[in-house]
Coordinates of C-alpha atoms in Angstrom, one line a residue:
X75 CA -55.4 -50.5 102.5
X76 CA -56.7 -52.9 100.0
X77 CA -55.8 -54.0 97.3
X78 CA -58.3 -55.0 93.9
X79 CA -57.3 -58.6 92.9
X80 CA -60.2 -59.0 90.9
X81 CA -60.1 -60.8 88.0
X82 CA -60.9 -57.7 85.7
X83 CA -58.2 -56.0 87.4
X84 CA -54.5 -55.0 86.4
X85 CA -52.4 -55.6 89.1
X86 CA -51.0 -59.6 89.5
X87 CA -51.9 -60.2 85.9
X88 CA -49.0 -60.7 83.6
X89 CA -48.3 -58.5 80.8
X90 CA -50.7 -59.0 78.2
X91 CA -49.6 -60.3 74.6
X92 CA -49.5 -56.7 73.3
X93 CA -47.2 -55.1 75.8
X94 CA -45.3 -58.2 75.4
X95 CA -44.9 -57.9 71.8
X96 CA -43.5 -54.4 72.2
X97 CA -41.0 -55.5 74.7
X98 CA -39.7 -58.2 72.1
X99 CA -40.0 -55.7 69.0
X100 CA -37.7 -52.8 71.5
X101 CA -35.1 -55.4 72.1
X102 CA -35.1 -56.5 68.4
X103 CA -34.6 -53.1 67.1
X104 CA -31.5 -52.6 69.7
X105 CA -30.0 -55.9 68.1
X106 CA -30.1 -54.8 64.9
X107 CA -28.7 -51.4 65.5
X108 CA -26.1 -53.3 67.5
X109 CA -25.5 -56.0 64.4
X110 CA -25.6 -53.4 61.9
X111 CA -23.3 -51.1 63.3
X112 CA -20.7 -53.9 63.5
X113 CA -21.6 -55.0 60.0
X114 CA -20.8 -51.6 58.8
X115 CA -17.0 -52.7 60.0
X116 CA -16.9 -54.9 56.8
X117 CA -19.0 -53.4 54.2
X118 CA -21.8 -55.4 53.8
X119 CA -25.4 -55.4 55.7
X120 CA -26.9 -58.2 58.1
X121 CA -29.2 -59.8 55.7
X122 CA -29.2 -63.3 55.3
X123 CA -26.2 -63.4 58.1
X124 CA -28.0 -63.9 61.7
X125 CA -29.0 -67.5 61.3
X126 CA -26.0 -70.3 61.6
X127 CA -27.2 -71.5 58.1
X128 CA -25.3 -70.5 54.8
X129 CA -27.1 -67.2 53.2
X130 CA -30.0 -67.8 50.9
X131 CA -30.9 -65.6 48.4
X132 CA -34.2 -63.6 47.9
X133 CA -35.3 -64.2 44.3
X134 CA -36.2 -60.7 43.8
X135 CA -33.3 -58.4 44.8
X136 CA -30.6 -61.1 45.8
X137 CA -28.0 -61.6 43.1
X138 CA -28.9 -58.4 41.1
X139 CA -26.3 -56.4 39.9
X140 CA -27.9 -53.3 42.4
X141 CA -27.0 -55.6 45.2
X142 CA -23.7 -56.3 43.6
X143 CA -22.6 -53.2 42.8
X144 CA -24.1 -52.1 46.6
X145 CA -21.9 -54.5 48.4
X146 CA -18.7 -53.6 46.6
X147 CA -19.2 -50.0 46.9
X148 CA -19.7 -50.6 50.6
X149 CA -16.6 -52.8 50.9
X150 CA -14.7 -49.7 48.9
X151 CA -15.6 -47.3 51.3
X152 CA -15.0 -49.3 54.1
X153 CA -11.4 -49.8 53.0
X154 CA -11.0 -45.7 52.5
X155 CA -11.8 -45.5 55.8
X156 CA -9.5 -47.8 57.2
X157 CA -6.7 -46.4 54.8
X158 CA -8.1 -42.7 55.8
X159 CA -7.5 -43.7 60.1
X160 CA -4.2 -45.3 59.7
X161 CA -2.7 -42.8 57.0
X162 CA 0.8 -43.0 58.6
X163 CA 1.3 -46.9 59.1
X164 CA -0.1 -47.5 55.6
X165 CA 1.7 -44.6 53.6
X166 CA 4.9 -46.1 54.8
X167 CA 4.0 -49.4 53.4
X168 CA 2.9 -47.9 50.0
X169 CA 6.3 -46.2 49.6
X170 CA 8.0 -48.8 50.4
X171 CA 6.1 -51.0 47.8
X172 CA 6.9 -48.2 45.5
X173 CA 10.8 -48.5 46.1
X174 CA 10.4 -52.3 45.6
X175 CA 8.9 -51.4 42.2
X176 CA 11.7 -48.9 40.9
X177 CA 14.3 -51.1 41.5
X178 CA 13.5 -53.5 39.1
X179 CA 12.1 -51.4 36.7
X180 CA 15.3 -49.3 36.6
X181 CA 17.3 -52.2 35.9
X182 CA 15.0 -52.4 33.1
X183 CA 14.9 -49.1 31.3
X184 CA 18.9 -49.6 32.3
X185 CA 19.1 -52.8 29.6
X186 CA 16.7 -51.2 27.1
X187 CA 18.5 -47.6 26.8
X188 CA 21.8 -49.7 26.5
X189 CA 20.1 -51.6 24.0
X190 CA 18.9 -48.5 21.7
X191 CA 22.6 -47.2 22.2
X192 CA 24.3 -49.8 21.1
X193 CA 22.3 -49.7 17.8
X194 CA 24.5 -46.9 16.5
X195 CA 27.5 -49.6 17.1
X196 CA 26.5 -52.1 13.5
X197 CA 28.6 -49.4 12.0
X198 CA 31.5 -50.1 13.6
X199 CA 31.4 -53.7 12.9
X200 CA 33.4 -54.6 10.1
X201 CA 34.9 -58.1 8.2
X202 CA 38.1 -57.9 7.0
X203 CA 38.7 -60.3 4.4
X204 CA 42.6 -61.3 3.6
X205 CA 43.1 -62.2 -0.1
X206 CA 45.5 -64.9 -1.0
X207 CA 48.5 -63.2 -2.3
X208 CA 49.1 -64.8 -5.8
X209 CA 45.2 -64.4 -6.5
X210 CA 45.1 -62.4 -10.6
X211 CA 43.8 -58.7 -10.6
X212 CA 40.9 -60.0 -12.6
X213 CA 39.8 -62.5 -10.3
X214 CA 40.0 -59.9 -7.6
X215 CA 37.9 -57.0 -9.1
X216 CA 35.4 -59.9 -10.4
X217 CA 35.3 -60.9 -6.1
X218 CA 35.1 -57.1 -5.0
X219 CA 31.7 -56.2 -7.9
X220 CA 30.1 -59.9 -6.3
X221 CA 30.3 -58.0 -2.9
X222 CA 28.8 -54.7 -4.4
X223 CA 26.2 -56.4 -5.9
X224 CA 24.8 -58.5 -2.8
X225 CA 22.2 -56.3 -0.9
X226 CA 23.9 -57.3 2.5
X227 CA 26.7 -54.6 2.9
X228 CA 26.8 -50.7 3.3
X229 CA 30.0 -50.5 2.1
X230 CA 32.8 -52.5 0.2
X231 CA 36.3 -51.1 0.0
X232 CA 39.2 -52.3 -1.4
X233 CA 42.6 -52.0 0.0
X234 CA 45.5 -53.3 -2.1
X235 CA 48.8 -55.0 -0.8
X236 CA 50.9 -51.5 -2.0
X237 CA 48.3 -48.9 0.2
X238 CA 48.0 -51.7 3.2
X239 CA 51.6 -51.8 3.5
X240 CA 51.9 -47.3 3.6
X241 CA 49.1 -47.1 5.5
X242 CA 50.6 -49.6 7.7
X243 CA 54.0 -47.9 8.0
X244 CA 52.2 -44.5 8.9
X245 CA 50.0 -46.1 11.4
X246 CA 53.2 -48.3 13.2
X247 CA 55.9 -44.9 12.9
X248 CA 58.0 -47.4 11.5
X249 CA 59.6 -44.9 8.3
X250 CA 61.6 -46.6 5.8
X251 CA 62.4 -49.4 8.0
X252 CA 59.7 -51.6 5.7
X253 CA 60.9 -50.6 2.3
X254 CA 63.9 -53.0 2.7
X255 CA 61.8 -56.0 3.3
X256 CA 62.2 -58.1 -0.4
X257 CA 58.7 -59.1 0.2
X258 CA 55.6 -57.3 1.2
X259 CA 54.0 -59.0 3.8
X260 CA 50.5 -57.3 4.3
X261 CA 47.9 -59.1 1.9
X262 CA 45.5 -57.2 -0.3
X263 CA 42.2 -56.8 1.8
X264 CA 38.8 -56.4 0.9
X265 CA 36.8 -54.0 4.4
X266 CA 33.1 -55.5 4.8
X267 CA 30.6 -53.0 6.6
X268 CA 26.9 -55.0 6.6
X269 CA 23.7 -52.8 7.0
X270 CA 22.4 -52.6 10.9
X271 CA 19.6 -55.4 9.5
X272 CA 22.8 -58.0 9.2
X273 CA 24.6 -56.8 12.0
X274 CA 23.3 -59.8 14.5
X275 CA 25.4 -62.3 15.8
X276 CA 23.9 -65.2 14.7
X277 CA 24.3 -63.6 10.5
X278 CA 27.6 -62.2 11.2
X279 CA 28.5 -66.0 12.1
X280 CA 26.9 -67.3 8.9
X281 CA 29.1 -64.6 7.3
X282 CA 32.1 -65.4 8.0
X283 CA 32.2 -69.0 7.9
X284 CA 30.8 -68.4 3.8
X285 CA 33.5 -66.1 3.4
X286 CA 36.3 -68.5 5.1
X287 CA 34.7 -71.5 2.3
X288 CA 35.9 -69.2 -0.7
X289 CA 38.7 -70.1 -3.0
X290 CA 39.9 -66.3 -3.1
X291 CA 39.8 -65.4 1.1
X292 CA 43.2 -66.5 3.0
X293 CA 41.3 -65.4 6.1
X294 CA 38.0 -64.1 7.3
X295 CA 38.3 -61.8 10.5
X296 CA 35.3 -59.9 12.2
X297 CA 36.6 -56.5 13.5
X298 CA 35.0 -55.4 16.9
X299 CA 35.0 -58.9 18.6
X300 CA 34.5 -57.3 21.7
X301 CA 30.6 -56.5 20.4
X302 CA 30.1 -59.9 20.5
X303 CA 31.1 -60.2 24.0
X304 CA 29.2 -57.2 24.8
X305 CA 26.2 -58.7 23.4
X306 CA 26.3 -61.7 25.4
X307 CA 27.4 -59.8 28.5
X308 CA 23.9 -57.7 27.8
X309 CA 22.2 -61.1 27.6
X310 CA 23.3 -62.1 31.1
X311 CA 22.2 -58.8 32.1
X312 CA 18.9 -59.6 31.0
X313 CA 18.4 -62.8 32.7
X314 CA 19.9 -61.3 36.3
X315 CA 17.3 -58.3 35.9
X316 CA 14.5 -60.9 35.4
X317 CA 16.0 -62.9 38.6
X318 CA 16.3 -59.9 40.4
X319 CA 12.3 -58.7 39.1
X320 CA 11.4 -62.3 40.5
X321 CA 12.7 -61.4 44.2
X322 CA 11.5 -58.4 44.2
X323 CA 8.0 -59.1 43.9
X324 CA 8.6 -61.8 46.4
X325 CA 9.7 -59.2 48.5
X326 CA 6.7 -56.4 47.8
X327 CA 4.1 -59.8 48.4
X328 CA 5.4 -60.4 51.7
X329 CA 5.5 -56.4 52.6
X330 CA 1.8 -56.3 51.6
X331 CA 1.1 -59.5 53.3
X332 CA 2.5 -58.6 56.8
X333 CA 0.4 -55.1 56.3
X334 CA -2.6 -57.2 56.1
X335 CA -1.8 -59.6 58.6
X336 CA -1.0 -56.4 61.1
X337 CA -4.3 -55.1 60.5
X338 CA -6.4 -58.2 60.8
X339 CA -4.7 -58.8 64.3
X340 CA -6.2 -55.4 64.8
X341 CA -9.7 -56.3 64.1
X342 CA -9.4 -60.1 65.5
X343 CA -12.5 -59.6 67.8
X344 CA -14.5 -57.8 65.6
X345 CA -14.0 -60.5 62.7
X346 CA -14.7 -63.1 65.1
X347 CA -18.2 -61.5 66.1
X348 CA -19.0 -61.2 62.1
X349 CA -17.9 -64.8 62.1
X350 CA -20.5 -65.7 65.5
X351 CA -23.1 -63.9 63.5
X352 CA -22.7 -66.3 59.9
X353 CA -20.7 -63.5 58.4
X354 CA -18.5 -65.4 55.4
X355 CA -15.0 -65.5 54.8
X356 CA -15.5 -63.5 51.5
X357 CA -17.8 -60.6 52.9
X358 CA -15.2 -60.1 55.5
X359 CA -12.2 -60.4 53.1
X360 CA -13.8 -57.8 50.5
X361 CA -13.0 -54.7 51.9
X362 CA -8.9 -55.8 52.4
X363 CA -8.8 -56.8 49.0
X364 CA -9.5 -53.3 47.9
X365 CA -6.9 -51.7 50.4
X366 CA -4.4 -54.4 48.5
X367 CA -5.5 -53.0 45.4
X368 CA -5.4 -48.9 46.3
X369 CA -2.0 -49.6 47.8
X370 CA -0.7 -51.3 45.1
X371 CA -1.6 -48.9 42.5
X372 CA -0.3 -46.2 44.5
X373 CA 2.6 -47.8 44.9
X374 CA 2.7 -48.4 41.1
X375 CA 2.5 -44.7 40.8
X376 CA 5.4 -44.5 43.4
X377 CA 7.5 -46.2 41.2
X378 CA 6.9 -44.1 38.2
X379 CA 7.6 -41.0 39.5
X380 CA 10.8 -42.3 41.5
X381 CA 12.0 -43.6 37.9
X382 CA 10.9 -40.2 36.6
X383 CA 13.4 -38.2 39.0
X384 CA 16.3 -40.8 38.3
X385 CA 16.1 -39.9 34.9
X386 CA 15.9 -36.1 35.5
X387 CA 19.2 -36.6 37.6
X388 CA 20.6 -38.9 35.1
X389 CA 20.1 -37.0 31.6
X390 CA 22.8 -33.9 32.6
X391 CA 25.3 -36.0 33.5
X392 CA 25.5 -38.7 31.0
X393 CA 24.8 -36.2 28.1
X394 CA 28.1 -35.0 29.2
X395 CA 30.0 -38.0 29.3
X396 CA 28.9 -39.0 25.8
X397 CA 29.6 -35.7 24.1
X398 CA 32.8 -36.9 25.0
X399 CA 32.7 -39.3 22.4
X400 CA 30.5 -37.0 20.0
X401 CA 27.3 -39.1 20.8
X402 CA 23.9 -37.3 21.6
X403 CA 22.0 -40.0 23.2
X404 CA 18.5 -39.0 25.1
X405 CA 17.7 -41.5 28.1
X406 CA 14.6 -43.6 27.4
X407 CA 11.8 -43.1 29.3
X408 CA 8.5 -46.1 30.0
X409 CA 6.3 -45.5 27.4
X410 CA 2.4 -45.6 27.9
X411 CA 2.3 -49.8 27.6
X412 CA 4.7 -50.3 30.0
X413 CA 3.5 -47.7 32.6
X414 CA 0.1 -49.2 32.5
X415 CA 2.3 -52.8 33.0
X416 CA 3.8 -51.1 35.9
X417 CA 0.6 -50.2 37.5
X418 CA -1.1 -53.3 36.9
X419 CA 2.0 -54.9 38.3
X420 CA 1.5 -52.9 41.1
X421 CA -2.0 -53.7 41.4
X422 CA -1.6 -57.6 41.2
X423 CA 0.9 -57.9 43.9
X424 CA -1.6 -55.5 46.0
X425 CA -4.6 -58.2 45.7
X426 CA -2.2 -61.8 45.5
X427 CA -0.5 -60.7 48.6
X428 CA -4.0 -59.1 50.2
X429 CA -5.9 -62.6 49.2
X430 CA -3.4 -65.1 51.0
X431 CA -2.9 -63.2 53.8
X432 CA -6.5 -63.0 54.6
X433 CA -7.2 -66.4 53.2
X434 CA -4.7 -68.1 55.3
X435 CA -5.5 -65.5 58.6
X436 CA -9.4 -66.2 58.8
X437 CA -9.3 -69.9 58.3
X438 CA -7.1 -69.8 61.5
X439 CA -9.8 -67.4 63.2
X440 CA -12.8 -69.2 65.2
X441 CA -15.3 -68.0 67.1
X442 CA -15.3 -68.8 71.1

């Protein structure tokens, strides 16, 4: 049997340039489905990626917002999905984060319900000022209308040296034992109570050192020190709560982090292929940042509704303790400012801790 080798022939010729052009076209098309099924990993197409060079951009459709709002939407369903396959790992991590949040933001609605309570307390506060005993009765009642007139005190009462000296002897049980003594010793007094406006510190201060300056007073006294030392003790409370805030979000920035970094272990060989390919380091890093972001809100929610059941177990309970002391004092609640600061909170530790993890993470990751 022979065979044709002529030169019009098709056997021992090599593939013309058509049937070469499909070959190259069929193996294209399988690199592309290949490429774009591992682009679809990070939420952004191949375009502009397969060469070694940086990305240039069409003039047409390349920086538009379509293409901007394309690739982010991309990256945010990318992240769903990630969050959607490893629901278990990553709703521990969000609770977690939420617990974080609660327990410096409970130390803070703590401070500010004590604050609003102790409001009530400028009534209590009182100056006592002790006359000098062989001051005139004019000179008195002209000192005691001066006090009435001034626009600083609720009330200004008058206590003699006679009624200071019964009230005294009902008060100590002592009977008749003082009405031998030759010479009362309880000076006549004049009781101070300032409005809640003057009730601060640093006026009650400026107060009493007026009052100790004046010819009349033997001495100035401020009744209640122990509000003073409650104030300051509320002040250090403060500052620890803010020291305490500052390690917490230390703590919920590492949480996030080591989620991240967990997950980008994961996907090493993938991100190193996207890397191979010219994918950049803020392509790849897009779609994390929005899992930082939807964990940290929902953490941020979290938080809210754990502080929300601490006050439902809370309100039964102290209403009964202070209807001990014929108080009715409602716990304090975030309002709407400071549960949107919460959230965003929330949401900023979600994307710092998200952002240095993957910054620090993909530097270190090369391509073989």
């Amino acid at each position: 049997m022979t065979h044709d080798i002529r030169p019009g022939s098709s056997f021992g010729q090599r593939p013309t340039g058509r049937k070469r052009g499909a070959r190259r076209v069929g193996r294209k098309t399988r690199i592309r489905k290949q490429d774009h099924q591992l682009d679809l990993d990070f939420g952004t197409t191949r375009e502009n990626s397969i060469s070694n060079k940086k990305p240039t951009r069409s003039k047409k459709c390349s920086g538009t917002p379509h293409r901007f709002l394309k690739l982010h939407w991309m990256a945010w369903l990318v992240a769903v999905r990630k969050l959607r396959a490893s629901c278990s790992s990553f709703l521990i991590t969000i609770v977690v984060l939420g617990i974080v949040l609660s327990l410096p933001t409970g130390f803070y609605l703590l401070v500010k319900n004590v604050k609003i309570g102790a409001q009530g307390w400028s009534d209590l506060t009182q100056i006592n000022l002790y006359l000098k005993r062989d001051l005139p009765e004019p000179r008195i009642q002209s000192f005691v209308q001066e006090l009435q007139a001034s626009q600083r005190f609720d009330s200004v009462k008058f206590v003699s040296a006679k009624e200071g000296l019964r009230e005294f002897q009902q008060h100590a049980g002592l009977g008749n034992l003082l009405t031998h003594l030759k010479k009362n010793p309880i000076p006549a007094t004049i009781i101070l109570t300032p409005y809640a406006s003057q009730a601060s510190e640093d006026i009650l201060d400026e107060m009493l050192e007026s009052f100790r300056m004046r010819p009349e007073v033997l001495e100035a006294r401020l009744d209640f020190q122990w509000v003073r030392r409650f104030w300051a003790g509320l002040h250090l409370a403060e500052t620890a709560v803010w020291m305490v805030s500052i390690l917490f979000v230390c703590t919920a920035v590492f949480v996030m982090g080591n989620t991240i970094r967990l997950l980008i272990e994961d996907q090493r060989r993938e991100i190193e292929l996207i890397k191979l390919i010219g994918g950049t380091h803020r392509y790849i890093r897009r779609p994390y940042l929005y899992m930082g972001a939807i964990m940290g809100l929902l953490a941020g929610v979290i938080a809210l509704l754990l502080i929300g059941l601490m006050k439902m177990v809370l309100q039964q309970p102290l209403g009964e303790f202070l209807l001990q002391f014929q108080s009715l004092f409602e716990l304090q609640f975030l309002d709407a400012e400071e549960s949107i600061v919460l959230l965003l909170v929330g949401l900023f530790l979600g994307l710092t801790g998200t952002w240095m993890v993957t910054t620090w993470h993909l530097r270190r990751i090369h391509p073989d």
